[in-house]
Amino acid sequence: MNLKELSKLLGLSPTTVSRALNGYPEVNAATRMRVTEAALKHGYSPNLLAKRLATGRTLTIGHVVPLSVHQMINPIFADFIAGAGEVYSTSGYDMLISVVPPEQEHAAYRKLATQRGVDGFIVHGPTVTDPRIALLQELGIPFLVHGRGGPSESNYSWLDINNRRGFLRATELLLDLGHRRIALLNGHETMSFAARRRQGFDTAMAERNVPVDPALLRSEEMIEPFGFEAARQMLSLDRPPTAFLVSSMMIALGVLRAAQERGLEPGRDLSIVTHDDDLSFLPNHGAIPLFTATRSSIREAGRRAAEILIEIMTHPGTGPRQELWESDLTIGLSTGPRPKET
Amino acid sequence: MNLKELSKLLGLSPTTVSRALNGYPEVNAATRMRVTEAALKHGYSPNLLAKRLATGRTLTIGHVVPLSVHQMINPIFADFIAGAGEVYSTSGYDMLISVVPPEQEHAAYRKLATQRGVDGFIVHGPTVTDPRIALLQELGIPFLVHGRGGPSESNYSWLDINNRRGFLRATELLLDLGHRRIALLNGHETMSFAARRRQGFDTAMAERNVPVDPALLRSEEMIEPFGFEAARQMLSLDRPPTAFLVSSMMIALGVLRAAQERGLEPGRDLSIVTHDDDLSFLPNHGAIPLFTATRSSIREAGRRAAEILIEIMTHPGTGPRQELWESDLTIGLSTGPRPKET
DNA sequence: CCCAGCTTTCAAACCGCTTTGAATTTTGCC
DNA sequence: GGCAAAATTCAAAGCGGTTTGAAAGCTGGG
C-alpha cells in the first residue's frame, strides 16, 4: 500500500493525502480525518526511503566507532548509546553505528556525510589533538563532540564534564585525609578526558607542595586487570601508596581485588577514589556506596548529547553549543584518613 | 555532483555511467575506465538515498533494543554489536540501532520492516517463549536470532551456544572435585540462555543424585552487586556452599569480593566457575586465568551472526540456518577440591 | 558489400514521496 | 446575486539513482 494507491482509494490526489498525513494546515479538517482513518485502516505507512529522498533528510544520526585491538568497544560507550538512543527514538530519529578499522575512520565519516547517509554525527572519545573535528567542519555537517578535543574548543559544539576539576577535588579530598603518596591510575592520556584528569591531579598536588612520584602514575586501558596489576605492583613497593585515584570503576574493582589479596581493608588501610560513570551494570549506590567517587552519568550525557545535536540540526545557523557539567563527589566506604603507621 | 551532471560532463547517458560504476558487463572497458576516473576526479559518489529507493534495498540491518529499568543495556550487547558491526562495514552494510521502551518493541520491528527501513534484523536475548519470532515471520523479513527462543526452534535461523551442556560440564567438574553444596547464581530464567543453563545444572546434579538446595539458587540481573550480596548471604548460612556456579564474569567478581571479604581464598576455600563471554574489557586470560570458566566469545558470535544474516539476505529461499557452538571449559585459579573441614 | 548477430549506448519509465504553482471551490461581504 | 479573497485541492515537476526495451555501432561470414 503506497501513497498513490491510498489516494486513488480515497478519490484524492497524492498531494492532499500527503499533506493531510504530515499535518500541513491547508487541508480541510474533515478531509484530514477521512485520510488518517483510511491510512490506519489500510495499514498505510509511508516508505521511508522515498520520504528521505524527497526531503533530503535521513532522520538518522551517525556514530562512527573505530575498532582496534587497543581501543576496545567498551561498556561506557554502550551506556552512552543507550541514553542517546532513547532520545532518538522518541524524537523520530534513527541511530546508525558504523564500526570501522581505525585507519578507515575518516573515510567512514566522509562517506556517510557525502552520500547523505546521516544528518549529523556524535563524536566519541576525542583525543587531545583530534583531527576529526576539522574534518567534520570541512564536510559541513552538524556534529556534537562528547568531550572536548583539538586545538581550539570554542568553534564547535560539545558536551563534557569538568574532568579537571573533578579530579582536582578528588585529589584534595585525599590530601585533606592526610594522604601524601597517592597513585593515579588513569586512562590513556592521549585521550582528552584523561589528560584533563591528570591536570587536575597535578594541580592539586602542586598547590599543596606534595611531590608526585612517577612510580605511582600509570596511564592505560581502563580494564580490571590494569587496576589489579598496577595496584599489586605498587603495593609491594618500599613506600607503597596509601591512596589510589583511578579513572574508572573497572580499574577500582581491580585495585580492590589487589588490596583484599593483601588483606588490606579499603577505607581503613587504603583509600580508593574512582570516577564513576554510573554505568547501569556497575552500580555504586546503596546506603553507602562501595567507592568514594566523582560521579557523572554517562547515560544522561548520551541523552543530553542527542538532544543538543537534534536542536543543532533543526535550528541550523545558530552558534556552537557547549555544555560543561560538574561531577558529584560522593563519599563511600573506600576512603579514610591516612593510616598512622605510614 | 550527481549522476546526471557527471554523465553530461562525460558526454554519456546516465544509464551508461551508472552501469560502468556498478560493474555491469555490457559496458566497454575503455568507457568504464574513463567513467571511473572521472568519478574519482570529480569526487562523485552516488546518493545513498536515491540508490536505496531505486533498488528497494537499504543495505541496513536493524537491532531493536528494548530499554527498561530492569533489562539494561549491558556490556555483553556492546561486544556483540562490535563483532557484528565489523562484518557489516566490510560487507557494505550499515547497522541501525533502535532503542525503544519495551512496550514499543513490537511496533518498532513492525515500523522498520514495513517502512523498509532495514533489510533484516538480528534479534537479541530471546526469552523462553519469545513472541518476536512469530512477529518477524509474519512480517516476512529476514532475521537471525542470537540464542533460541519460542516454542519451536526448527523453523527460523539462529546462532547459539550450548548453554545446557556448558553448565552441565561445569557442574560435573565441581562434583568431580567433591563439591556437593553448589550455588547457582543465574541470569533471569525467563531468558532462554539462563533457563538452559539451569537445565544443565539440574541434570548434572540429578545424575549424581546430589540434592539441589533451593536456598542456593538465585536468578537475577547479572551485575556485580548481585554476586556480592548473594554470595555474602549464602556464605553466612549454617551450611554454606563450597562452590559457586555463576552466569557472568560480573557476578563472579561480586562473589570474589564477598569471598575475600570473609578471608576465603578462591580455589582453596571456595570454588567459583563462571561463564565467560570473553568481553574485551573483562579479560580472563593470562598464564592461568583468574576464573575457571565456560568460555565463548560474544564478539565472535556477533561476527558470525552478521555473516549468516547477510548470507540469508543475499540467498533468500534457502531454509533456516542454525549453528550451535560448544563453549570451552578452561581451568583457572578459582577452582579446587572441596575443603576438608566441610 | 550486405546483413545477421553482437556489443555498446541511450531515452524513458520507475521507485514513492514532497512541494511548487496553478486551478478549483468556498466563504464573506456589498 | 456577484465578486474578490480565502480555503482547498490538484497536476506535474522534482529528489537521484536503476532498469527496461529499443536504437545505434561493430564485427565477421557469405
Short mmCIF file of C-alpha atoms in Angstrom, two decimals, chain B residues 76 161-163 166-167 170 185-186 193 197 222 244-252 272-279 282 284 291-298 325-329:
data_model
loop_
_atom_site.label_atom_id
_atom_site.label_comp_id
_atom_site.label_asym_id
_atom_site.label_seq_id
_atom_site.Cartn_x
_atom_site.Cartn_y
_atom_site.Cartn_z
CA ILE B 76 27.53 -8.09 26.58
CA ILE B 161 25.97 -21.68 22.26
CA ASN B 162 25.23 -24.92 24.01
CA ASN B 163 24.36 -23.38 27.34
CA GLY B 166 28.31 -25.97 29.13
CA PHE B 167 26.74 -25.73 32.56
CA ALA B 170 30.83 -27.13 34.66
CA LEU B 185 23.77 -17.57 40.52
CA ASN B 186 21.98 -17.35 37.23
CA PHE B 193 20.03 -18.89 27.85
CA ARG B 197 21.94 -23.27 31.96
CA MET B 222 23.77 -10.23 36.11
CA PHE B 244 29.53 -21.19 43.10
CA LEU B 245 28.49 -21.65 39.51
CA VAL B 246 27.63 -18.27 38.05
CA SER B 247 26.40 -16.93 34.74
CA SER B 248 28.67 -13.98 34.12
CA MET B 249 32.05 -12.56 34.94
CA MET B 250 30.42 -9.60 36.62
CA ILE B 251 28.64 -11.89 39.05
CA ALA B 252 31.85 -13.79 39.58
CA ILE B 272 33.94 -20.43 41.55
CA VAL B 273 33.06 -21.36 37.98
CA THR B 274 31.62 -18.70 35.71
CA HIS B 275 30.50 -18.34 32.19
CA ASP B 276 32.87 -16.01 30.40
CA ASP B 277 31.65 -14.12 27.36
CA ASP B 278 35.22 -13.12 26.63
CA LEU B 279 34.35 -9.46 26.82
CA LEU B 282 36.90 -8.06 31.17
CA ASN B 284 40.07 -13.71 31.85
CA PHE B 291 38.39 -17.86 36.90
CA THR B 292 37.63 -21.38 35.82
CA ALA B 293 35.07 -20.72 33.11
CA THR B 294 32.94 -21.95 30.28
CA ARG B 295 34.04 -19.56 27.60
CA SER B 296 32.57 -18.43 24.33
CA SER B 297 33.37 -15.16 22.67
CA ILE B 298 30.33 -12.99 22.32
CA TRP B 325 28.58 -23.70 19.37
CA GLU B 326 30.12 -25.60 22.22
CA SER B 327 31.82 -23.49 24.84
CA ASP B 328 35.35 -24.13 26.08
CA LEU B 329 35.87 -25.18 29.65
#
